[in-house]
């Protein structure tokens, strides 16, 4: 079994990390053989360039640990022999990648026009209120204090004919008005 | 005259009772027969059939598929050729590829294998948007099923042809739909579109090799072209607008959904009032965005002057009402908008058009990749100005200011997102100038607020809390 050990934690703290409460976490992550096998399988899908595996490896890490820590960044960089900064540039570009923990139950409400016309703003407002979310960050993400829920607006989810649409983790729900949102909340909490 | 019936070719089995997405069901319904037919043909003949069909890309730009394939000269090219299926489906108003991927993945895979064989592609990727996690799993399962039947892998059906197809997931960035941004993303980088020239995918695509990028629906069409023959397929629809087209309707209609018609055989009026059951709640139509959110908006009651070719070949002016506009590439281009991705968004008379634009401007501001100054800064300003007009904090001068921002983006950027984000602003302002002027003039003028939080505002700080999103619903 291999584990990730930190080597560079003390030397650098790049300015974008200054508010990252997890930067100096001393968590030693045990990577299971299954995790490592999955990583190998991912890399094998890109026979021309290992670098292409950076997005699926970020997903792999995130699916296992909830978000991608600096340890994750370094591990991924080493696995495909690129610089950590090249992992960071990808991690910070794509909205679905997380550098911080988000809710265990993640609501993503479509914000874009067809869903807005169908009432997605009401749905989002409702979910925020019900989940006790009072603060949202610069990306519009709000996490409940107990870390159980997060609610955020996202852009068009390609289901515009059945708006408002909401994703709860990986599942898509259609025509989610406030009463359906309440039902879904009851179901998942 | 009643609206023409749907002609379901690509959507034929979608939503059919009892139809399942596994390979057994697909094979039972004649699946992979076209692959067997194609793989016995010479690759050049397949390309010739696709050229003869007149198929135009269904992803947005409507570029002729056979011509695109023809850019790669098998005699001169010494590099490997790659094919990428663009399954990013992220243009607001578009929700057709999702149906195919979730409900009949093998149709796409068969179309892809044929297209790969025709272009001597040994390695292909399906770039699927991150928000389709099940779609990605379904495609991976389908690929394994196809492999088990020797439709993918080595020595396919004993022909000596090898092909691998892999699924690559995006992660929530719209710009990955743009083909060169997609390629960068697939290379493991930020999805920064590349400048053309020189980076035409057919020349310098994935890993700087010739690359074909096609939309999901386009690749499915290839299968049906092989089935029918290019010439026969080309008889469907109208000249230069051949085949069928999936149209997605959303917004204020009674029956939103996806419909497939013979291209150019249905008018806007038939689509909205017959197929989709009219405007929701018996209200009146206000506006339509006909081809995904980037397409220029059209206003109810508009009459367009178009040039029409006469029997003797001369051109004559003709007036045409919005309801009578035919839904195909050329007819929509003739009235100053586009068929784009086939996403029709409908707004009824009660909608505040300034809020609708504010919604779309927010989308573009969020999705600009940030490489080009006019796009990055312009999209932000368009969002801020439309938002303040929409929320009653505008002033009369905002309308010309907004227009000038929009007018200085298109044509000055690396990729077509520049056009995509300025067209809505330009067209909304042109078509609904009265409403924008009135609302802006009645506004309070910009209200001074604490600065929006930036990356440096710590969570919990006052700047953070001050960032309330104003409501920009329809
Ligand atoms: C900003 C932008 C977004 C795009 N998004 C998509 C998309 O989500 N899906 C798609 O198939 N094509 C999209 N395109 C078009 C692609 O760049 C490309 O033209 C298309 O995938 C080619 O396939 P086709 O010829 O089969 O249409 C987009 C283009 C631009 C400029
Ligand atoms: S036009 Fe916009 S989206 Fe396209 S490359 Fe430039 S900044 Fe990026
Ligand atoms: S606008 Fe909400 S899914 Fe497209």
XYZ file of C-alpha atoms and ligand atoms in Angstrom:
706
model
C 0.000 0.000 0.000
C 1.389 3.359 -0.863
C 0.745 6.584 0.896
C 1.185 10.194 0.068
C 3.799 11.920 2.111
C 4.307 15.596 2.003
C 7.689 16.840 0.997
C 7.188 20.451 0.068
C 4.632 21.692 2.559
C 7.009 23.965 4.397
C 8.732 25.634 1.509
C 5.927 27.205 -0.481
C 2.598 28.683 0.213
C 1.495 30.232 -3.038
C -0.653 33.319 -2.633
C -3.798 31.637 -3.955
C -3.647 29.259 -1.037
C -3.531 31.772 1.755
C -7.148 31.198 2.658
C -7.021 27.466 2.198
C -7.593 26.148 5.687
C -6.485 22.707 4.562
C -3.152 23.634 3.145
C -1.263 22.531 6.192
C -3.404 19.579 7.018
C -1.279 16.746 8.245
C -3.582 14.136 6.796
C -1.712 11.193 5.465
C -3.756 9.763 2.705
C -3.693 6.034 2.295
C -4.307 5.181 -1.315
C -5.880 1.796 -1.729
C -4.679 -0.676 -4.348
C -8.047 -0.184 -5.989
C -7.447 3.561 -6.237
C -4.035 3.001 -7.745
C -5.422 0.462 -10.203
C -8.082 2.914 -11.267
C -5.445 5.572 -11.775
C -3.450 3.186 -13.965
C -6.514 2.412 -16.006
C -7.195 6.107 -16.496
C -3.662 6.819 -17.636
C -3.823 3.915 -20.098
C -6.630 5.656 -21.955
C -4.210 8.301 -23.106
C -1.470 6.407 -24.905
C -0.167 9.512 -26.663
C 0.185 11.829 -23.674
C -0.143 11.102 -19.988
C -0.841 14.751 -19.377
C -4.287 14.208 -20.890
C -5.121 12.164 -17.800
C -5.051 15.161 -15.489
C -8.813 15.793 -15.562
C -9.877 12.189 -14.916
C -7.260 11.905 -12.166
C -8.635 15.021 -10.522
C -12.068 13.416 -10.707
C -10.717 10.223 -9.200
C -9.182 12.086 -6.278
C -12.247 14.247 -5.789
C -14.667 11.314 -5.906
C -12.645 9.620 -3.181
C -11.826 12.539 -0.917
C -14.505 15.107 -1.695
C -12.090 17.750 -2.938
C -8.566 18.021 -4.238
C -6.060 19.018 -1.597
C -2.531 20.195 -2.261
C -1.461 16.644 -1.533
C -3.769 15.501 -4.276
C -2.276 18.051 -6.626
C 1.230 16.808 -5.920
C 0.266 13.173 -6.212
C -1.434 13.709 -9.570
C 1.501 15.750 -10.844
C 3.916 12.981 -9.910
C 1.733 10.255 -11.337
C 1.752 11.784 -14.810
C 5.066 13.571 -14.574
C 3.943 17.147 -14.858
C 4.490 20.132 -12.580
C 2.020 20.752 -9.738
C 1.289 24.152 -11.292
C -0.027 22.354 -14.383
C -2.449 20.454 -12.195
C -3.383 23.690 -10.406
C -4.151 25.504 -13.652
C -6.640 22.808 -14.555
C -8.061 22.482 -11.058
C -8.754 26.216 -10.889
C -10.234 26.518 -14.384
C -13.076 24.015 -14.364
C -16.098 24.802 -12.183
C -16.767 21.198 -11.224
C -13.399 20.735 -9.568
C -13.191 21.565 -5.888
C -10.306 22.722 -3.767
C -12.416 22.820 -0.628
C -14.888 20.430 0.863
C -18.461 21.055 -0.225
C -21.683 19.598 1.116
C -22.195 15.857 1.233
C -25.419 16.518 -0.587
C -24.777 18.914 -3.404
C -27.583 20.768 -5.080
C -26.846 22.311 -8.452
C -29.646 24.448 -9.749
C -29.656 25.492 -13.383
C -29.562 29.270 -13.595
C -29.757 29.775 -17.350
C -32.619 31.302 -19.311
C -35.051 28.442 -19.974
C -34.832 27.265 -16.381
C -34.989 30.837 -15.069
C -38.190 31.344 -17.064
C -39.547 28.208 -15.415
C -38.673 29.462 -11.921
C -35.192 28.231 -11.072
C -34.364 31.356 -9.060
C -37.221 30.592 -6.689
C -36.068 26.990 -6.463
C -32.499 28.009 -5.657
C -33.590 30.601 -3.110
C -35.852 28.011 -1.492
C -33.121 25.400 -1.284
C -30.650 27.872 0.164
C -33.119 28.865 2.831
C -34.125 25.331 3.701
C -30.526 24.188 3.890
C -29.668 27.097 6.155
C -27.242 28.682 3.754
C -26.633 32.315 4.505
C -23.367 32.991 2.765
C -22.258 32.345 -0.749
C -18.735 32.551 -2.055
C -17.491 34.375 -5.140
C -18.539 31.447 -7.313
C -22.069 31.451 -5.919
C -21.489 28.346 -3.801
C -23.009 28.115 -0.355
C -22.317 25.364 2.171
C -24.436 24.752 5.246
C -22.661 25.151 8.578
C -22.801 21.448 9.344
C -21.276 20.695 5.945
C -24.197 18.535 5.004
C -25.589 20.563 2.123
C -24.247 22.786 -0.549
C -26.338 24.729 -2.985
C -25.118 26.515 -6.058
C -26.301 27.863 -9.339
C -24.808 26.256 -12.403
C -25.223 27.062 -16.074
C -27.446 25.205 -18.562
C -27.578 21.480 -17.807
C -28.894 20.504 -21.254
C -32.369 19.644 -20.104
C -33.987 22.986 -20.872
C -37.367 21.579 -21.892
C -38.074 20.326 -18.378
C -36.915 23.233 -16.242
C -36.211 24.087 -13.563
C -33.691 21.292 -13.417
C -31.623 20.454 -10.367
C -28.807 17.979 -9.917
C -28.423 16.354 -6.531
C -24.940 14.903 -6.596
C -24.998 12.876 -9.837
C -28.765 12.668 -10.255
C -30.819 14.982 -12.421
C -34.303 16.038 -11.407
C -36.704 17.800 -13.719
C -39.414 20.391 -13.175
C -38.243 21.142 -9.660
C -40.518 23.852 -8.373
C -40.434 24.677 -4.669
C -42.832 21.913 -3.685
C -40.848 19.300 -5.574
C -37.696 20.748 -4.042
C -39.203 20.154 -0.600
C -40.021 16.549 -1.527
C -36.474 16.008 -2.730
C -35.084 17.537 0.430
C -37.175 15.179 2.519
C -35.942 12.281 0.446
C -32.245 13.034 0.674
C -31.921 14.346 4.208
C -52.157 23.282 -43.694
C -51.284 21.128 -40.683
C -47.690 20.978 -39.548
C -45.738 18.158 -41.154
C -45.372 15.037 -39.090
C -42.068 14.421 -37.361
C -39.575 12.420 -39.363
C -37.642 10.519 -36.754
C -34.422 9.069 -38.053
C -31.894 9.873 -35.348
C -34.582 9.837 -32.659
C -36.358 6.823 -34.138
C -35.913 4.563 -31.147
C -35.659 7.244 -28.502
C -38.503 6.961 -25.977
C -39.966 3.979 -27.817
C -41.764 1.823 -25.245
C -39.708 -1.226 -24.352
C -36.573 0.019 -26.122
C -33.471 -0.333 -23.973
C -29.993 1.052 -24.445
C -28.074 -2.219 -24.361
C -26.442 -3.758 -27.391
C -28.850 -6.689 -27.600
C -31.785 -4.399 -28.117
C -29.804 -2.337 -30.591
C -28.779 -5.420 -32.575
C -32.337 -6.708 -32.580
C -33.385 -3.469 -34.253
C -30.813 -3.744 -37.011
C -27.940 -2.142 -35.138
C -24.385 -2.359 -36.499
C -25.640 -3.453 -39.920
C -24.373 -0.176 -41.358
C -20.995 -0.754 -39.780
C -20.796 -4.112 -41.525
C -21.782 -2.445 -44.769
C -19.336 0.437 -44.377
C -16.380 -1.649 -43.358
C -16.664 -3.531 -46.632
C -16.463 -0.236 -48.544
C -13.363 1.709 -49.474
C -12.856 4.571 -46.997
C -12.800 7.075 -49.851
C -16.207 5.829 -50.971
C -17.666 6.423 -47.507
C -16.356 9.973 -47.567
C -17.844 10.381 -51.037
C -21.244 9.251 -49.751
C -21.080 11.724 -46.881
C -20.122 14.494 -49.319
C -22.976 13.507 -51.632
C -25.425 13.632 -48.729
C -24.758 17.312 -48.163
C -24.744 16.689 -44.396
C -23.984 19.857 -42.457
C -22.659 19.719 -38.905
C -25.292 19.750 -36.189
C -23.085 21.264 -33.482
C -23.728 24.879 -34.340
C -21.714 26.121 -37.275
C -23.367 23.952 -39.931
C -20.120 23.192 -41.723
C -20.443 20.486 -44.423
C -19.244 17.259 -42.851
C -17.831 15.671 -46.002
C -15.848 18.809 -46.780
C -14.409 18.808 -43.266
C -13.319 15.205 -43.656
C -11.880 15.997 -47.078
C -9.396 18.478 -45.564
C -7.243 15.572 -44.477
C -5.494 14.187 -47.529
C -4.651 10.539 -46.871
C -1.983 10.662 -49.577
C -0.033 13.563 -48.097
C -0.675 13.098 -44.396
C 1.940 11.171 -42.480
C 0.624 11.737 -38.940
C -2.029 9.761 -37.087
C -5.537 11.129 -37.504
C -7.812 11.488 -34.477
C -11.553 11.836 -34.229
C -13.361 13.484 -31.348
C -17.066 13.330 -30.773
C -18.193 16.646 -29.334
C -20.653 15.592 -26.641
C -20.181 18.736 -24.606
C -23.747 19.871 -25.294
C -23.590 23.113 -23.394
C -25.220 25.704 -25.623
C -28.205 26.943 -23.582
C -31.445 25.737 -25.107
C -29.963 22.540 -26.536
C -30.799 19.130 -25.089
C -30.733 16.586 -27.897
C -27.347 14.878 -27.542
C -28.262 13.976 -23.970
C -31.189 11.927 -25.277
C -29.082 9.983 -27.748
C -26.299 9.310 -25.252
C -28.618 8.139 -22.500
C -31.126 6.235 -24.579
C -29.306 4.878 -27.616
C -25.552 5.137 -27.098
C -24.841 2.491 -29.712
C -26.227 4.661 -32.467
C -23.529 7.211 -31.698
C -20.854 4.570 -31.339
C -21.753 2.929 -34.622
C -21.689 6.309 -36.370
C -18.324 7.005 -34.786
C -16.785 3.703 -35.828
C -17.916 4.236 -39.413
C -16.544 7.784 -39.391
C -13.256 6.598 -37.904
C -12.924 3.839 -40.466
C -13.596 6.297 -43.289
C -10.847 8.596 -42.080
C -8.349 5.940 -41.020
C -8.652 6.918 -37.369
C -7.214 4.459 -34.848
C -7.832 6.449 -31.693
C -10.970 8.422 -30.940
C -12.407 10.203 -27.922
C -15.875 11.163 -26.864
C -15.633 14.459 -25.001
C -18.708 14.491 -22.790
C -19.643 17.351 -20.515
C -18.962 16.778 -16.840
C -22.593 17.208 -15.872
C -23.489 13.946 -17.647
C -21.913 11.493 -15.194
C -24.342 8.738 -16.118
C -23.953 9.526 -19.792
C -20.232 8.886 -19.442
C -20.832 5.580 -17.660
C -23.413 4.523 -20.229
C -21.015 5.260 -23.068
C -18.209 3.361 -21.375
C -20.466 0.357 -20.911
C -21.611 0.577 -24.504
C -18.009 0.697 -25.699
C -17.271 -2.475 -23.730
C -20.325 -4.156 -25.236
C -19.200 -3.140 -28.714
C -15.721 -4.434 -27.938
C -17.166 -7.786 -26.885
C -18.783 -7.996 -30.312
C -15.505 -7.048 -32.012
C -16.898 -3.746 -33.300
C -14.135 -1.927 -31.412
C -10.611 -3.092 -30.625
C -8.202 -4.927 -32.856
C -8.928 -6.554 -36.191
C -12.517 -5.328 -36.246
C -14.797 -7.902 -37.869
C -11.767 -9.596 -39.325
C -10.821 -6.667 -41.532
C -7.482 -5.903 -39.933
C -8.751 -2.473 -38.886
C -8.010 -1.417 -35.281
C -9.820 1.280 -33.334
C -9.985 2.420 -29.718
C -12.637 4.800 -28.437
C -12.354 6.379 -24.994
C -14.631 8.651 -23.024
C -13.225 11.885 -21.622
C -15.275 13.941 -19.181
C -15.328 17.704 -19.122
C -15.835 19.554 -15.861
C -18.369 22.308 -16.247
C -16.818 24.792 -18.661
C -18.945 25.842 -21.642
C -15.927 26.795 -23.703
C -14.994 23.100 -24.000
C -17.737 22.932 -26.630
C -15.602 25.076 -28.909
C -13.571 22.546 -30.816
C -10.082 23.930 -30.225
C -10.834 24.622 -26.556
C -12.045 21.040 -26.388
C -8.782 19.809 -27.858
C -6.711 21.787 -25.349
C -8.857 20.376 -22.569
C -8.380 16.855 -23.836
C -4.648 17.487 -23.834
C -4.913 18.110 -20.099
C -4.854 21.896 -20.088
C -7.210 24.785 -19.581
C -9.751 24.927 -22.377
C -8.203 27.972 -24.022
C -9.283 27.993 -27.660
C -6.517 28.127 -30.231
C -6.259 30.719 -32.924
C -7.194 29.757 -36.487
C -5.101 29.881 -38.586
C -2.887 28.008 -38.018
C -4.643 25.712 -35.547
C -7.404 24.276 -37.697
C -8.166 20.909 -36.140
C -7.884 19.236 -39.534
C -4.255 20.395 -39.676
C -3.001 20.936 -36.123
C -5.550 19.330 -33.831
C -5.150 16.911 -30.953
C -1.451 16.456 -30.148
C -0.796 18.664 -33.202
C -2.135 15.978 -35.502
C -5.031 16.181 -37.975
C -8.245 15.839 -36.005
C -11.897 15.605 -36.896
C -14.360 17.072 -34.419
C -18.026 16.298 -34.962
C -21.164 16.707 -32.934
C -23.076 13.683 -31.581
C -26.013 14.144 -33.937
C -23.733 14.601 -36.961
C -22.001 11.287 -36.255
C -25.354 9.551 -35.857
C -26.414 10.961 -39.224
C -23.387 9.311 -40.834
C -24.823 5.914 -39.961
C -28.087 6.771 -41.694
C -26.246 8.101 -44.730
C -24.562 4.719 -45.094
C -27.922 3.032 -44.727
C -29.748 5.188 -47.267
C -26.880 6.151 -49.537
C -25.624 9.704 -49.752
C -27.751 10.693 -52.728
C -30.963 9.389 -51.156
C -30.209 11.108 -47.852
C -29.495 14.287 -49.794
C -33.018 14.204 -51.173
C -34.395 14.731 -47.700
C -34.843 18.331 -46.743
C -33.948 21.158 -49.068
C -30.883 21.820 -51.202
C -27.947 22.779 -48.973
C -30.064 21.908 -45.913
C -30.388 18.175 -46.263
C -31.503 15.382 -43.978
C -33.369 15.725 -40.740
C -32.709 17.974 -37.792
C -33.477 17.613 -34.131
C -35.037 20.790 -32.776
C -35.242 21.428 -29.034
C -37.914 23.805 -27.808
C -37.892 25.310 -24.335
C -39.350 28.289 -22.516
C -42.921 29.494 -22.636
C -44.657 26.907 -24.805
C -47.254 24.344 -23.815
C -45.251 21.346 -24.977
C -41.522 21.905 -24.811
C -39.356 19.037 -25.963
C -37.186 17.611 -28.720
C -38.613 16.976 -32.146
C -37.047 15.733 -35.356
C -38.167 17.024 -38.719
C -37.082 16.782 -42.273
C -34.882 19.865 -42.520
C -36.567 22.915 -43.944
C -40.032 21.387 -44.008
C -41.411 23.143 -40.975
C -41.997 26.804 -40.264
C -41.557 28.657 -37.006
C -45.322 29.151 -36.744
C -46.041 25.449 -37.199
C -43.400 24.527 -34.665
C -44.596 26.894 -31.958
C -48.344 26.823 -32.460
C -48.997 23.285 -33.625
C -46.162 21.016 -32.599
C -45.561 22.745 -29.273
C -49.199 23.560 -28.596
C -48.791 27.327 -28.613
C -47.667 29.750 -25.958
C -48.147 28.587 -22.389
C -51.304 29.668 -20.623
C -52.840 31.156 -23.765
C -50.474 34.120 -23.631
C -49.007 35.837 -26.643
C -45.563 35.373 -28.085
C -42.951 38.013 -27.378
C -39.674 36.726 -28.738
C -37.816 33.679 -29.980
C -34.159 32.744 -29.861
C -34.035 30.191 -32.678
C -30.691 28.376 -32.472
C -29.216 28.211 -29.005
C -28.629 31.216 -26.764
C -26.029 32.782 -29.061
C -28.445 33.071 -31.969
C -29.867 36.539 -32.543
C -33.304 37.039 -31.054
C -36.372 37.646 -33.200
C -39.409 39.603 -32.144
C -43.034 38.528 -32.468
C -44.730 40.181 -35.407
C -41.502 40.854 -37.274
C -41.649 40.938 -41.043
C -38.400 40.247 -42.848
C -37.286 41.298 -46.299
C -35.446 38.462 -47.954
C -34.133 37.830 -51.423
C -35.659 34.844 -53.087
C -34.380 33.017 -56.096
C -36.925 32.972 -58.901
C -37.578 30.179 -61.361
C -35.525 32.020 -63.988
C -32.580 32.304 -61.597
C -32.989 36.026 -60.893
C -33.375 37.320 -57.349
C -36.480 39.130 -56.164
C -37.367 40.790 -52.860
C -39.936 39.067 -50.745
C -41.541 39.864 -47.419
C -41.872 37.078 -44.957
C -43.581 36.945 -41.579
C -41.893 35.388 -38.581
C -44.426 32.560 -38.461
C -43.606 31.632 -42.048
C -39.866 31.478 -41.633
C -38.578 28.030 -42.465
C -36.361 26.426 -39.866
C -33.169 25.600 -41.687
C -29.638 26.955 -41.901
C -30.122 29.177 -44.933
C -33.596 30.520 -44.140
C -32.639 31.565 -40.629
C -29.395 33.083 -41.895
C -31.411 35.043 -44.465
C -33.419 36.734 -41.707
C -30.281 37.659 -39.808
C -30.094 34.946 -37.206
C -29.030 31.295 -37.252
C -30.157 27.697 -36.895
C -27.120 27.112 -34.694
C -27.490 24.164 -32.379
C -31.219 23.741 -32.952
C -32.270 25.097 -29.563
C -35.396 27.254 -29.812
C -36.105 29.369 -26.722
C -39.501 31.032 -26.491
C -40.516 34.019 -24.361
C -44.092 35.138 -23.801
C -45.515 38.655 -23.653
C -45.178 38.944 -19.875
C -41.408 38.526 -19.893
C -39.175 41.446 -19.076
C -36.786 41.327 -21.988
C -34.096 43.223 -20.089
C -34.055 40.470 -17.477
C -33.828 37.797 -20.137
C -30.758 39.483 -21.580
C -29.294 39.966 -18.109
C -29.645 36.225 -17.599
C -27.806 35.403 -20.817
C -25.134 38.033 -20.228
C -24.437 36.462 -16.873
C -23.968 33.135 -18.616
C -21.412 34.572 -21.024
C -19.582 36.497 -18.335
C -19.241 33.256 -16.384
C -18.119 31.222 -19.361
C -15.579 33.445 -21.126
C -12.263 31.624 -20.897
C -10.527 34.936 -20.317
C -7.785 34.791 -22.943
C -8.881 37.745 -25.059
C -9.310 41.137 -23.442
C -12.362 42.222 -25.475
C -14.222 39.045 -24.565
C -13.129 38.739 -20.950
C -13.695 42.385 -20.031
C -16.551 42.962 -22.456
C -18.549 40.010 -21.180
C -18.162 41.280 -17.602
C -19.271 44.775 -18.541
C -22.200 43.480 -20.551
C -23.271 41.499 -17.513
C -22.945 44.457 -15.169
C -24.695 46.930 -17.451
C -27.583 44.637 -18.408
C -27.975 43.654 -14.781
C -28.246 47.211 -13.597
C -30.701 48.109 -16.356
C -32.772 45.033 -15.509
C -32.837 45.706 -11.788
C -33.800 49.367 -12.138
C -30.382 50.802 -11.433
C -29.654 51.884 -14.970
C -29.526 55.287 -16.628
C -30.332 56.394 -20.160
C -26.688 56.389 -21.230
C -26.381 52.695 -20.390
C -28.076 51.545 -23.573
C -25.615 53.126 -26.020
C -22.791 52.191 -23.664
C -23.895 48.571 -23.676
C -24.136 48.613 -27.436
C -20.673 50.043 -27.812
C -19.215 47.344 -25.596
C -20.941 44.627 -27.623
C -19.874 46.208 -30.908
C -16.244 46.029 -29.940
C -15.947 42.313 -29.279
C -16.970 40.382 -32.371
C -14.153 39.879 -34.817
C -11.509 40.861 -32.279
C -11.147 37.568 -30.455
C -9.523 34.175 -30.772
C -12.677 32.124 -30.939
C -16.320 32.514 -31.938
C -17.359 32.963 -28.310
C -16.720 36.652 -28.956
C -19.547 36.654 -31.477
C -21.623 34.291 -29.366
C -21.631 36.670 -26.396
C -22.157 39.899 -28.311
C -24.894 38.741 -30.691
C -27.524 38.395 -27.962
C -26.748 41.892 -26.657
C -26.716 43.460 -30.099
C -29.897 41.754 -31.223
C -31.861 42.275 -27.995
C -30.956 45.976 -28.114
C -31.862 46.294 -31.782
C -35.160 44.447 -31.519
C -36.327 45.769 -28.143
C -34.654 49.173 -28.037
C -37.834 50.805 -26.724
C -37.939 48.565 -23.669
C -34.274 48.922 -22.874
C -34.399 52.705 -23.291
C -37.483 53.034 -21.120
C -36.184 50.826 -18.353
C -32.712 52.348 -18.349
C -34.061 55.908 -18.313
C -36.393 55.106 -15.412
C -33.537 53.639 -13.378
C -31.895 55.174 -10.368
C -28.464 55.113 -11.936
C -25.675 52.877 -10.681
C -25.784 52.373 -6.953
C -22.499 52.454 -5.104
C -21.886 49.222 -3.231
C -18.945 47.666 -1.554
C -16.741 46.072 -4.147
C -17.647 42.581 -5.179
C -15.556 40.039 -3.374
C -12.456 38.994 -5.169
C -10.198 36.050 -4.736
C -8.625 37.934 -1.861
C -11.794 38.396 0.166
C -11.738 35.829 2.945
C -14.849 33.824 3.583
C -16.978 35.480 6.196
C -15.604 38.978 5.578
C -17.901 41.932 4.976
C -17.058 41.974 1.280
C -18.136 38.382 1.050
C -21.443 39.011 2.703
C -22.098 42.078 0.580
C -22.145 39.931 -2.525
C -25.844 39.381 -2.825
C -26.990 38.150 -6.174
C -29.778 40.337 -7.490
C -32.633 38.275 -8.815
C -32.509 38.094 -12.575
C -35.307 35.700 -13.324
C -37.333 35.953 -16.497
C -18.459 28.949 -27.883
C -18.759 27.712 -28.658
C -19.408 26.646 -28.048
C -19.692 25.475 -28.749
N -20.332 24.460 -28.105
C -20.578 23.311 -28.786
C -21.207 22.207 -28.141
O -21.552 22.268 -26.955
N -21.432 21.069 -28.862
C -21.059 20.971 -30.176
O -21.254 19.928 -30.780
N -20.466 21.995 -30.814
C -20.206 23.154 -30.152
N -19.578 24.182 -30.802
C -19.175 23.990 -32.200
C -17.833 23.289 -32.291
O -16.790 24.251 -32.205
C -17.654 22.571 -33.605
O -17.927 23.456 -34.642
C -18.548 21.381 -33.754
O -18.400 20.493 -32.688
C -18.229 20.672 -35.024
O -19.086 19.571 -35.209
P -20.130 19.524 -36.397
O -19.407 19.940 -37.642
O -20.545 18.107 -36.414
O -21.213 20.460 -36.058
C -19.316 25.376 -30.110
C -18.680 26.453 -30.717
C -18.407 27.606 -30.024
C -17.722 28.730 -30.723
S -13.202 34.826 -27.465
Fe -13.543 34.634 -25.266
S -13.870 32.455 -24.972
Fe -12.899 32.673 -27.003
S -10.722 32.495 -26.633
Fe -11.177 34.644 -26.463
S -11.588 35.002 -24.251
Fe -11.688 32.794 -24.632
S -31.449 26.310 -19.293
Fe -31.587 24.942 -17.604
S -31.060 23.077 -18.519
Fe -30.769 24.453 -20.163
